[in-house]
């Protein structure tokens, strides 16, 4: 793995940890509801942009929650800058990661189509 990729990986992990904390404990936006997990962070090589993948469970309104995160990006970014000491703090782009939801849906479908053991 090239030196730069290793560094990017470390930065992404650090951002993921800090963003999880900021979103979970310090964000006071009433539109952001539900359990929000930061599943992945992808930072561009020039550190100008960071794509934040979030999984949202039990939200009152998914669209409102994503919109709320996007609205709060400035606050989240300034908090991130305070905690992670790098020259530049990237612009944050929030994306919904529905892979967990997708997995749960597949589990449900499989349970429905697979006959239960002992029922044969």
mmCIF file with all atom_site columns, N, CA, C and O in Angstrom, residues 18-66:
data_model
loop_
_atom_site.group_PDB
_atom_site.id
_atom_site.type_symbol
_atom_site.label_atom_id
_atom_site.label_alt_id
_atom_site.label_comp_id
_atom_site.label_asym_id
_atom_site.label_entity_id
_atom_site.label_seq_id
_atom_site.pdbx_PDB_ins_code
_atom_site.Cartn_x
_atom_site.Cartn_y
_atom_site.Cartn_z
_atom_site.occupancy
_atom_site.B_iso_or_equiv
_atom_site.pdbx_formal_charge
_atom_site.auth_seq_id
_atom_site.auth_comp_id
_atom_site.auth_asym_id
_atom_site.auth_atom_id
_atom_site.pdbx_PDB_model_num
ATOM 1   N N  . UNK A 1 18 ? -14.583 10.418 14.999 1.00 0.00 ? 18 UNK A N  1
ATOM 2   C CA . UNK A 1 18 ? -14.985 11.741 15.485 1.00 0.00 ? 18 UNK A CA 1
ATOM 3   C C  . UNK A 1 18 ? -16.380 12.130 14.996 1.00 0.00 ? 18 UNK A C  1
ATOM 4   O O  . UNK A 1 18 ? -17.176 12.674 15.752 1.00 0.00 ? 18 UNK A O  1
ATOM 5   N N  . UNK A 1 19 ? -16.673 11.846 13.719 1.00 0.00 ? 19 UNK A N  1
ATOM 6   C CA . UNK A 1 19 ? -17.995 12.180 13.174 1.00 0.00 ? 19 UNK A CA 1
ATOM 7   C C  . UNK A 1 19 ? -19.092 11.410 13.908 1.00 0.00 ? 19 UNK A C  1
ATOM 8   O O  . UNK A 1 19 ? -20.153 11.965 14.189 1.00 0.00 ? 19 UNK A O  1
ATOM 9   N N  . UNK A 1 20 ? -18.835 10.146 14.226 1.00 0.00 ? 20 UNK A N  1
ATOM 10  C CA . UNK A 1 20 ? -19.814 9.348  14.965 1.00 0.00 ? 20 UNK A CA 1
ATOM 11  C C  . UNK A 1 20 ? -20.124 10.023 16.296 1.00 0.00 ? 20 UNK A C  1
ATOM 12  O O  . UNK A 1 20 ? -21.277 10.126 16.699 1.00 0.00 ? 20 UNK A O  1
ATOM 13  N N  . UNK A 1 21 ? -19.079 10.496 16.952 1.00 0.00 ? 21 UNK A N  1
ATOM 14  C CA . UNK A 1 21 ? -19.249 11.137 18.253 1.00 0.00 ? 21 UNK A CA 1
ATOM 15  C C  . UNK A 1 21 ? -19.992 12.466 18.109 1.00 0.00 ? 21 UNK A C  1
ATOM 16  O O  . UNK A 1 21 ? -20.937 12.739 18.850 1.00 0.00 ? 21 UNK A O  1
ATOM 17  N N  . UNK A 1 22 ? -19.574 13.279 17.158 1.00 0.00 ? 22 UNK A N  1
ATOM 18  C CA . UNK A 1 22 ? -20.209 14.589 16.958 1.00 0.00 ? 22 UNK A CA 1
ATOM 19  C C  . UNK A 1 22 ? -21.693 14.426 16.629 1.00 0.00 ? 22 UNK A C  1
ATOM 20  O O  . UNK A 1 22 ? -22.552 15.067 17.236 1.00 0.00 ? 22 UNK A O  1
ATOM 21  N N  . UNK A 1 23 ? -22.000 13.545 15.671 1.00 0.00 ? 23 UNK A N  1
ATOM 22  C CA . UNK A 1 23 ? -23.392 13.352 15.251 1.00 0.00 ? 23 UNK A CA 1
ATOM 23  C C  . UNK A 1 23 ? -24.208 12.730 16.383 1.00 0.00 ? 23 UNK A C  1
ATOM 24  O O  . UNK A 1 23 ? -25.343 13.118 16.634 1.00 0.00 ? 23 UNK A O  1
ATOM 25  N N  . UNK A 1 24 ? -23.611 11.793 17.097 1.00 0.00 ? 24 UNK A N  1
ATOM 26  C CA . UNK A 1 24 ? -24.340 11.094 18.151 1.00 0.00 ? 24 UNK A CA 1
ATOM 27  C C  . UNK A 1 24 ? -24.587 11.924 19.395 1.00 0.00 ? 24 UNK A C  1
ATOM 28  O O  . UNK A 1 24 ? -25.632 11.807 20.027 1.00 0.00 ? 24 UNK A O  1
ATOM 29  N N  . UNK A 1 25 ? -23.635 12.794 19.764 1.00 0.00 ? 25 UNK A N  1
ATOM 30  C CA . UNK A 1 25 ? -23.739 13.463 21.057 1.00 0.00 ? 25 UNK A CA 1
ATOM 31  C C  . UNK A 1 25 ? -23.828 14.977 21.011 1.00 0.00 ? 25 UNK A C  1
ATOM 32  O O  . UNK A 1 25 ? -24.263 15.584 21.973 1.00 0.00 ? 25 UNK A O  1
ATOM 33  N N  . UNK A 1 26 ? -23.386 15.608 19.944 1.00 0.00 ? 26 UNK A N  1
ATOM 34  C CA . UNK A 1 26 ? -23.316 17.063 19.979 1.00 0.00 ? 26 UNK A CA 1
ATOM 35  C C  . UNK A 1 26 ? -24.225 17.777 19.005 1.00 0.00 ? 26 UNK A C  1
ATOM 36  O O  . UNK A 1 26 ? -24.446 18.957 19.134 1.00 0.00 ? 26 UNK A O  1
ATOM 37  N N  . UNK A 1 27 ? -24.750 17.042 18.051 1.00 0.00 ? 27 UNK A N  1
ATOM 38  C CA . UNK A 1 27 ? -25.627 17.650 17.063 1.00 0.00 ? 27 UNK A CA 1
ATOM 39  C C  . UNK A 1 27 ? -27.003 17.846 17.690 1.00 0.00 ? 27 UNK A C  1
ATOM 40  O O  . UNK A 1 27 ? -27.606 16.905 18.169 1.00 0.00 ? 27 UNK A O  1
ATOM 41  N N  . UNK A 1 28 ? -27.488 19.100 17.700 1.00 0.00 ? 28 UNK A N  1
ATOM 42  C CA . UNK A 1 28 ? -28.767 19.383 18.349 1.00 0.00 ? 28 UNK A CA 1
ATOM 43  C C  . UNK A 1 28 ? -29.819 19.795 17.325 1.00 0.00 ? 28 UNK A C  1
ATOM 44  O O  . UNK A 1 28 ? -30.628 20.660 17.568 1.00 0.00 ? 28 UNK A O  1
ATOM 45  N N  . UNK A 1 29 ? -29.783 19.202 16.141 1.00 0.00 ? 29 UNK A N  1
ATOM 46  C CA . UNK A 1 29 ? -30.756 19.542 15.106 1.00 0.00 ? 29 UNK A CA 1
ATOM 47  C C  . UNK A 1 29 ? -32.006 18.674 15.308 1.00 0.00 ? 29 UNK A C  1
ATOM 48  O O  . UNK A 1 29 ? -31.934 17.465 15.219 1.00 0.00 ? 29 UNK A O  1
ATOM 49  N N  . UNK A 1 30 ? -33.163 19.309 15.576 1.00 0.00 ? 30 UNK A N  1
ATOM 50  C CA . UNK A 1 30 ? -34.380 18.525 15.859 1.00 0.00 ? 30 UNK A CA 1
ATOM 51  C C  . UNK A 1 30 ? -34.860 17.682 14.673 1.00 0.00 ? 30 UNK A C  1
ATOM 52  O O  . UNK A 1 30 ? -35.606 16.725 14.854 1.00 0.00 ? 30 UNK A O  1
ATOM 53  N N  . UNK A 1 31 ? -34.427 18.038 13.447 1.00 0.00 ? 31 UNK A N  1
ATOM 54  C CA . UNK A 1 31 ? -34.839 17.261 12.275 1.00 0.00 ? 31 UNK A CA 1
ATOM 55  C C  . UNK A 1 31 ? -34.046 15.974 12.126 1.00 0.00 ? 31 UNK A C  1
ATOM 56  O O  . UNK A 1 31 ? -34.427 15.090 11.379 1.00 0.00 ? 31 UNK A O  1
ATOM 57  N N  . UNK A 1 32 ? -32.908 15.893 12.808 1.00 0.00 ? 32 UNK A N  1
ATOM 58  C CA . UNK A 1 32 ? -32.067 14.707 12.703 1.00 0.00 ? 32 UNK A CA 1
ATOM 59  C C  . UNK A 1 32 ? -32.528 13.715 13.759 1.00 0.00 ? 32 UNK A C  1
ATOM 60  O O  . UNK A 1 32 ? -32.270 13.898 14.941 1.00 0.00 ? 32 UNK A O  1
ATOM 61  N N  . UNK A 1 33 ? -33.266 12.683 13.323 1.00 0.00 ? 33 UNK A N  1
ATOM 62  C CA . UNK A 1 33 ? -33.834 11.730 14.273 1.00 0.00 ? 33 UNK A CA 1
ATOM 63  C C  . UNK A 1 33 ? -33.362 10.318 13.960 1.00 0.00 ? 33 UNK A C  1
ATOM 64  O O  . UNK A 1 33 ? -32.931 10.036 12.854 1.00 0.00 ? 33 UNK A O  1
ATOM 65  N N  . UNK A 1 34 ? -33.463 9.465  14.951 1.00 0.00 ? 34 UNK A N  1
ATOM 66  C CA . UNK A 1 34 ? -33.115 8.066  14.759 1.00 0.00 ? 34 UNK A CA 1
ATOM 67  C C  . UNK A 1 34 ? -31.699 7.767  15.191 1.00 0.00 ? 34 UNK A C  1
ATOM 68  O O  . UNK A 1 34 ? -30.976 8.628  15.679 1.00 0.00 ? 34 UNK A O  1
ATOM 69  N N  . UNK A 1 35 ? -31.325 6.527  15.001 1.00 0.00 ? 35 UNK A N  1
ATOM 70  C CA . UNK A 1 35 ? -29.987 6.077  15.346 1.00 0.00 ? 35 UNK A CA 1
ATOM 71  C C  . UNK A 1 35 ? -29.130 6.214  14.092 1.00 0.00 ? 35 UNK A C  1
ATOM 72  O O  . UNK A 1 35 ? -29.385 5.547  13.084 1.00 0.00 ? 35 UNK A O  1
ATOM 73  N N  . UNK A 1 36 ? -28.139 7.085  14.160 1.00 0.00 ? 36 UNK A N  1
ATOM 74  C CA . UNK A 1 36 ? -27.312 7.357  12.983 1.00 0.00 ? 36 UNK A CA 1
ATOM 75  C C  . UNK A 1 36 ? -25.925 6.778  13.198 1.00 0.00 ? 36 UNK A C  1
ATOM 76  O O  . UNK A 1 36 ? -25.262 7.093  14.181 1.00 0.00 ? 36 UNK A O  1
ATOM 77  N N  . UNK A 1 37 ? -25.516 5.921  12.281 1.00 0.00 ? 37 UNK A N  1
ATOM 78  C CA . UNK A 1 37 ? -24.177 5.341  12.359 1.00 0.00 ? 37 UNK A CA 1
ATOM 79  C C  . UNK A 1 37 ? -23.386 5.794  11.147 1.00 0.00 ? 37 UNK A C  1
ATOM 80  O O  . UNK A 1 37 ? -23.883 5.752  10.031 1.00 0.00 ? 37 UNK A O  1
ATOM 81  N N  . UNK A 1 38 ? -22.158 6.224  11.398 1.00 0.00 ? 38 UNK A N  1
ATOM 82  C CA . UNK A 1 38 ? -21.268 6.557  10.286 1.00 0.00 ? 38 UNK A CA 1
ATOM 83  C C  . UNK A 1 38 ? -20.646 5.227  9.878  1.00 0.00 ? 38 UNK A C  1
ATOM 84  O O  . UNK A 1 38 ? -19.896 4.625  10.640 1.00 0.00 ? 38 UNK A O  1
ATOM 85  N N  . UNK A 1 39 ? -20.999 4.737  8.673  1.00 0.00 ? 39 UNK A N  1
ATOM 86  C CA . UNK A 1 39 ? -20.520 3.415  8.273  1.00 0.00 ? 39 UNK A CA 1
ATOM 87  C C  . UNK A 1 39 ? -19.182 3.488  7.555  1.00 0.00 ? 39 UNK A C  1
ATOM 88  O O  . UNK A 1 39 ? -18.383 2.568  7.626  1.00 0.00 ? 39 UNK A O  1
ATOM 89  N N  . UNK A 1 40 ? -18.947 4.600  6.845  1.00 0.00 ? 40 UNK A N  1
ATOM 90  C CA . UNK A 1 40 ? -17.711 4.702  6.081  1.00 0.00 ? 40 UNK A CA 1
ATOM 91  C C  . UNK A 1 40 ? -17.432 6.168  5.766  1.00 0.00 ? 40 UNK A C  1
ATOM 92  O O  . UNK A 1 40 ? -18.356 6.956  5.598  1.00 0.00 ? 40 UNK A O  1
ATOM 93  N N  . UNK A 1 41 ? -16.148 6.501  5.677  1.00 0.00 ? 41 UNK A N  1
ATOM 94  C CA . UNK A 1 41 ? -15.743 7.843  5.257  1.00 0.00 ? 41 UNK A CA 1
ATOM 95  C C  . UNK A 1 41 ? -14.744 7.677  4.122  1.00 0.00 ? 41 UNK A C  1
ATOM 96  O O  . UNK A 1 41 ? -13.787 6.920  4.250  1.00 0.00 ? 41 UNK A O  1
ATOM 97  N N  . UNK A 1 42 ? -14.987 8.339  2.999  1.00 0.00 ? 42 UNK A N  1
ATOM 98  C CA . UNK A 1 42 ? -14.041 8.321  1.878  1.00 0.00 ? 42 UNK A CA 1
ATOM 99  C C  . UNK A 1 42 ? -13.556 9.748  1.665  1.00 0.00 ? 42 UNK A C  1
ATOM 100 O O  . UNK A 1 42 ? -14.359 10.641 1.408  1.00 0.00 ? 42 UNK A O  1
ATOM 101 N N  . UNK A 1 43 ? -12.255 9.945  1.784  1.00 0.00 ? 43 UNK A N  1
ATOM 102 C CA . UNK A 1 43 ? -11.671 11.273 1.607  1.00 0.00 ? 43 UNK A CA 1
ATOM 103 C C  . UNK A 1 43 ? -10.953 11.303 0.263  1.00 0.00 ? 43 UNK A C  1
ATOM 104 O O  . UNK A 1 43 ? -10.264 10.352 -0.094 1.00 0.00 ? 43 UNK A O  1
ATOM 105 N N  . UNK A 1 44 ? -11.116 12.412 -0.480 1.00 0.00 ? 44 UNK A N  1
ATOM 106 C CA . UNK A 1 44 ? -10.405 12.528 -1.755 1.00 0.00 ? 44 UNK A CA 1
ATOM 107 C C  . UNK A 1 44 ? -8.912  12.712 -1.470 1.00 0.00 ? 44 UNK A C  1
ATOM 108 O O  . UNK A 1 44 ? -8.526  13.153 -0.383 1.00 0.00 ? 44 UNK A O  1
ATOM 109 N N  . UNK A 1 45 ? -8.081  12.371 -2.459 1.00 0.00 ? 45 UNK A N  1
ATOM 110 C CA . UNK A 1 45 ? -6.630  12.437 -2.267 1.00 0.00 ? 45 UNK A CA 1
ATOM 111 C C  . UNK A 1 45 ? -6.130  13.825 -1.863 1.00 0.00 ? 45 UNK A C  1
ATOM 112 O O  . UNK A 1 45 ? -5.168  13.942 -1.120 1.00 0.00 ? 45 UNK A O  1
ATOM 113 N N  . UNK A 1 46 ? -6.801  14.870 -2.355 1.00 0.00 ? 46 UNK A N  1
ATOM 114 C CA . UNK A 1 46 ? -6.358  16.224 -2.014 1.00 0.00 ? 46 UNK A CA 1
ATOM 115 C C  . UNK A 1 46 ? -6.978  16.730 -0.701 1.00 0.00 ? 46 UNK A C  1
ATOM 116 O O  . UNK A 1 46 ? -6.768  17.877 -0.316 1.00 0.00 ? 46 UNK A O  1
ATOM 117 N N  . UNK A 1 47 ? -7.731  15.862 -0.011 1.00 0.00 ? 47 UNK A N  1
ATOM 118 C CA . UNK A 1 47 ? -8.378  16.181 1.273  1.00 0.00 ? 47 UNK A CA 1
ATOM 119 C C  . UNK A 1 47 ? -9.358  17.353 1.173  1.00 0.00 ? 47 UNK A C  1
ATOM 120 O O  . UNK A 1 47 ? -9.603  18.042 2.153  1.00 0.00 ? 47 UNK A O  1
ATOM 121 N N  . UNK A 1 48 ? -9.905  17.590 -0.009 1.00 0.00 ? 48 UNK A N  1
ATOM 122 C CA . UNK A 1 48 ? -10.855 18.693 -0.173 1.00 0.00 ? 48 UNK A CA 1
ATOM 123 C C  . UNK A 1 48 ? -12.287 18.262 0.152  1.00 0.00 ? 48 UNK A C  1
ATOM 124 O O  . UNK A 1 48 ? -13.083 19.060 0.625  1.00 0.00 ? 48 UNK A O  1
ATOM 125 N N  . UNK A 1 49 ? -12.586 17.006 -0.120 1.00 0.00 ? 49 UNK A N  1
ATOM 126 C CA . UNK A 1 49 ? -13.946 16.513 0.114  1.00 0.00 ? 49 UNK A CA 1
ATOM 127 C C  . UNK A 1 49 ? -13.924 15.200 0.878  1.00 0.00 ? 49 UNK A C  1
ATOM 128 O O  . UNK A 1 49 ? -13.026 14.385 0.681  1.00 0.00 ? 49 UNK A O  1
ATOM 129 N N  . UNK A 1 50 ? -14.926 15.003 1.719  1.00 0.00 ? 50 UNK A N  1
ATOM 130 C CA . UNK A 1 50 ? -15.090 13.732 2.413  1.00 0.00 ? 50 UNK A CA 1
ATOM 131 C C  . UNK A 1 50 ? -16.528 13.294 2.232  1.00 0.00 ? 50 UNK A C  1
ATOM 132 O O  . UNK A 1 50 ? -17.461 14.050 2.508  1.00 0.00 ? 50 UNK A O  1
ATOM 133 N N  . UNK A 1 51 ? -16.690 12.094 1.721  1.00 0.00 ? 51 UNK A N  1
ATOM 134 C CA . UNK A 1 51 ? -18.031 11.537 1.572  1.00 0.00 ? 51 UNK A CA 1
ATOM 135 C C  . UNK A 1 51 ? -18.300 10.714 2.828  1.00 0.00 ? 51 UNK A C  1
ATOM 136 O O  . UNK A 1 51 ? -17.547 9.809  3.156  1.00 0.00 ? 51 UNK A O  1
ATOM 137 N N  . UNK A 1 52 ? -19.355 11.074 3.532  1.00 0.00 ? 52 UNK A N  1
ATOM 138 C CA . UNK A 1 52 ? -19.699 10.412 4.781  1.00 0.00 ? 52 UNK A CA 1
ATOM 139 C C  . UNK A 1 52 ? -20.902 9.514  4.517  1.00 0.00 ? 52 UNK A C  1
ATOM 140 O O  . UNK A 1 52 ? -21.973 10.009 4.184  1.00 0.00 ? 52 UNK A O  1
ATOM 141 N N  . UNK A 1 53 ? -20.716 8.214  4.671  1.00 0.00 ? 53 UNK A N  1
ATOM 142 C CA . UNK A 1 53 ? -21.822 7.278  4.482  1.00 0.00 ? 53 UNK A CA 1
ATOM 143 C C  . UNK A 1 53 ? -22.468 7.019  5.838  1.00 0.00 ? 53 UNK A C  1
ATOM 144 O O  . UNK A 1 53 ? -21.782 6.630  6.777  1.00 0.00 ? 53 UNK A O  1
ATOM 145 N N  . UNK A 1 54 ? -23.765 7.292  5.936  1.00 0.00 ? 54 UNK A N  1
ATOM 146 C CA . UNK A 1 54 ? -24.468 7.097  7.196  1.00 0.00 ? 54 UNK A CA 1
ATOM 147 C C  . UNK A 1 54 ? -25.612 6.112  7.025  1.00 0.00 ? 54 UNK A C  1
ATOM 148 O O  . UNK A 1 54 ? -26.264 6.075  5.990  1.00 0.00 ? 54 UNK A O  1
ATOM 149 N N  . UNK A 1 55 ? -25.795 5.311  8.051  1.00 0.00 ? 55 UNK A N  1
ATOM 150 C CA . UNK A 1 55 ? -26.925 4.399  8.082  1.00 0.00 ? 55 UNK A CA 1
ATOM 151 C C  . UNK A 1 55 ? -27.866 4.945  9.154  1.00 0.00 ? 55 UNK A C  1
ATOM 152 O O  . UNK A 1 55 ? -27.421 5.325  10.238 1.00 0.00 ? 55 UNK A O  1
ATOM 153 N N  . UNK A 1 56 ? -29.149 5.032  8.845  1.00 0.00 ? 56 UNK A N  1
ATOM 154 C CA . UNK A 1 56 ? -30.113 5.642  9.755  1.00 0.00 ? 56 UNK A CA 1
ATOM 155 C C  . UNK A 1 56 ? -31.217 4.639  10.070 1.00 0.00 ? 56 UNK A C  1
ATOM 156 O O  . UNK A 1 56 ? -31.882 4.149  9.171  1.00 0.00 ? 56 UNK A O  1
ATOM 157 N N  . UNK A 1 57 ? -31.373 4.342  11.348 1.00 0.00 ? 57 UNK A N  1
ATOM 158 C CA . UNK A 1 57 ? -32.418 3.413  11.781 1.00 0.00 ? 57 UNK A CA 1
ATOM 159 C C  . UNK A 1 57 ? -33.427 4.167  12.651 1.00 0.00 ? 57 UNK A C  1
ATOM 160 O O  . UNK A 1 57 ? -33.061 5.088  13.388 1.00 0.00 ? 57 UNK A O  1
ATOM 161 N N  . UNK A 1 58 ? -34.680 3.765  12.590 1.00 0.00 ? 58 UNK A N  1
ATOM 162 C CA . UNK A 1 58 ? -35.751 4.330  13.428 1.00 0.00 ? 58 UNK A CA 1
ATOM 163 C C  . UNK A 1 58 ? -35.894 5.832  13.305 1.00 0.00 ? 58 UNK A C  1
ATOM 164 O O  . UNK A 1 58 ? -36.186 6.508  14.284 1.00 0.00 ? 58 UNK A O  1
ATOM 165 N N  . UNK A 1 59 ? -35.673 6.368  12.126 1.00 0.00 ? 59 UNK A N  1
ATOM 166 C CA . UNK A 1 59 ? -35.830 7.802  11.958 1.00 0.00 ? 59 UNK A CA 1
ATOM 167 C C  . UNK A 1 59 ? -37.298 8.128  11.738 1.00 0.00 ? 59 UNK A C  1
ATOM 168 O O  . UNK A 1 59 ? -38.027 7.364  11.128 1.00 0.00 ? 59 UNK A O  1
ATOM 169 N N  . UNK A 1 60 ? -37.747 9.285  12.259 1.00 0.00 ? 60 UNK A N  1
ATOM 170 C CA . UNK A 1 60 ? -39.130 9.708  12.026 1.00 0.00 ? 60 UNK A CA 1
ATOM 171 C C  . UNK A 1 60 ? -39.328 10.002 10.554 1.00 0.00 ? 60 UNK A C  1
ATOM 172 O O  . UNK A 1 60 ? -40.359 9.710  9.978  1.00 0.00 ? 60 UNK A O  1
ATOM 173 N N  . UNK A 1 61 ? -38.307 10.635 9.946  1.00 0.00 ? 61 UNK A N  1
ATOM 174 C CA . UNK A 1 61 ? -38.389 10.986 8.528  1.00 0.00 ? 61 UNK A CA 1
ATOM 175 C C  . UNK A 1 61 ? -36.983 10.964 7.937  1.00 0.00 ? 61 UNK A C  1
ATOM 176 O O  . UNK A 1 61 ? -36.160 11.817 8.244  1.00 0.00 ? 61 UNK A O  1
ATOM 177 N N  . UNK A 1 62 ? -36.733 9.970  7.080  1.00 0.00 ? 62 UNK A N  1
ATOM 178 C CA . UNK A 1 62 ? -35.401 9.760  6.519  1.00 0.00 ? 62 UNK A CA 1
ATOM 179 C C  . UNK A 1 62 ? -34.909 10.962 5.720  1.00 0.00 ? 62 UNK A C  1
ATOM 180 O O  . UNK A 1 62 ? -33.775 11.413 5.902  1.00 0.00 ? 62 UNK A O  1
ATOM 181 N N  . UNK A 1 63 ? -35.775 11.494 4.858  1.00 0.00 ? 63 UNK A N  1
ATOM 182 C CA . UNK A 1 63 ? -35.384 12.638 4.017  1.00 0.00 ? 63 UNK A CA 1
ATOM 183 C C  . UNK A 1 63 ? -35.032 13.848 4.877  1.00 0.00 ? 63 UNK A C  1
ATOM 184 O O  . UNK A 1 63 ? -34.060 14.542 4.607  1.00 0.00 ? 63 UNK A O  1
ATOM 185 N N  . UNK A 1 64 ? -35.835 14.088 5.925  1.00 0.00 ? 64 UNK A N  1
ATOM 186 C CA . UNK A 1 64 ? -35.584 15.221 6.816  1.00 0.00 ? 64 UNK A CA 1
ATOM 187 C C  . UNK A 1 64 ? -34.271 15.043 7.553  1.00 0.00 ? 64 UNK A C  1
ATOM 188 O O  . UNK A 1 64 ? -33.548 16.004 7.782  1.00 0.00 ? 64 UNK A O  1
ATOM 189 N N  . UNK A 1 65 ? -33.979 13.816 7.946  1.00 0.00 ? 65 UNK A N  1
ATOM 190 C CA . UNK A 1 65 ? -32.742 13.549 8.688  1.00 0.00 ? 65 UNK A CA 1
ATOM 191 C C  . UNK A 1 65 ? -31.523 13.797 7.809  1.00 0.00 ? 65 UNK A C  1
ATOM 192 O O  . UNK A 1 65 ? -30.575 14.460 8.235  1.00 0.00 ? 65 UNK A O  1
ATOM 193 N N  . UNK A 1 66 ? -31.560 13.304 6.569  1.00 0.00 ? 66 UNK A N  1
ATOM 194 C CA . UNK A 1 66 ? -30.443 13.546 5.642  1.00 0.00 ? 66 UNK A CA 1
ATOM 195 C C  . UNK A 1 66 ? -30.315 15.052 5.375  1.00 0.00 ? 66 UNK A C  1
ATOM 196 O O  . UNK A 1 66 ? -29.214 15.606 5.403  1.00 0.00 ? 66 UNK A O  1
#
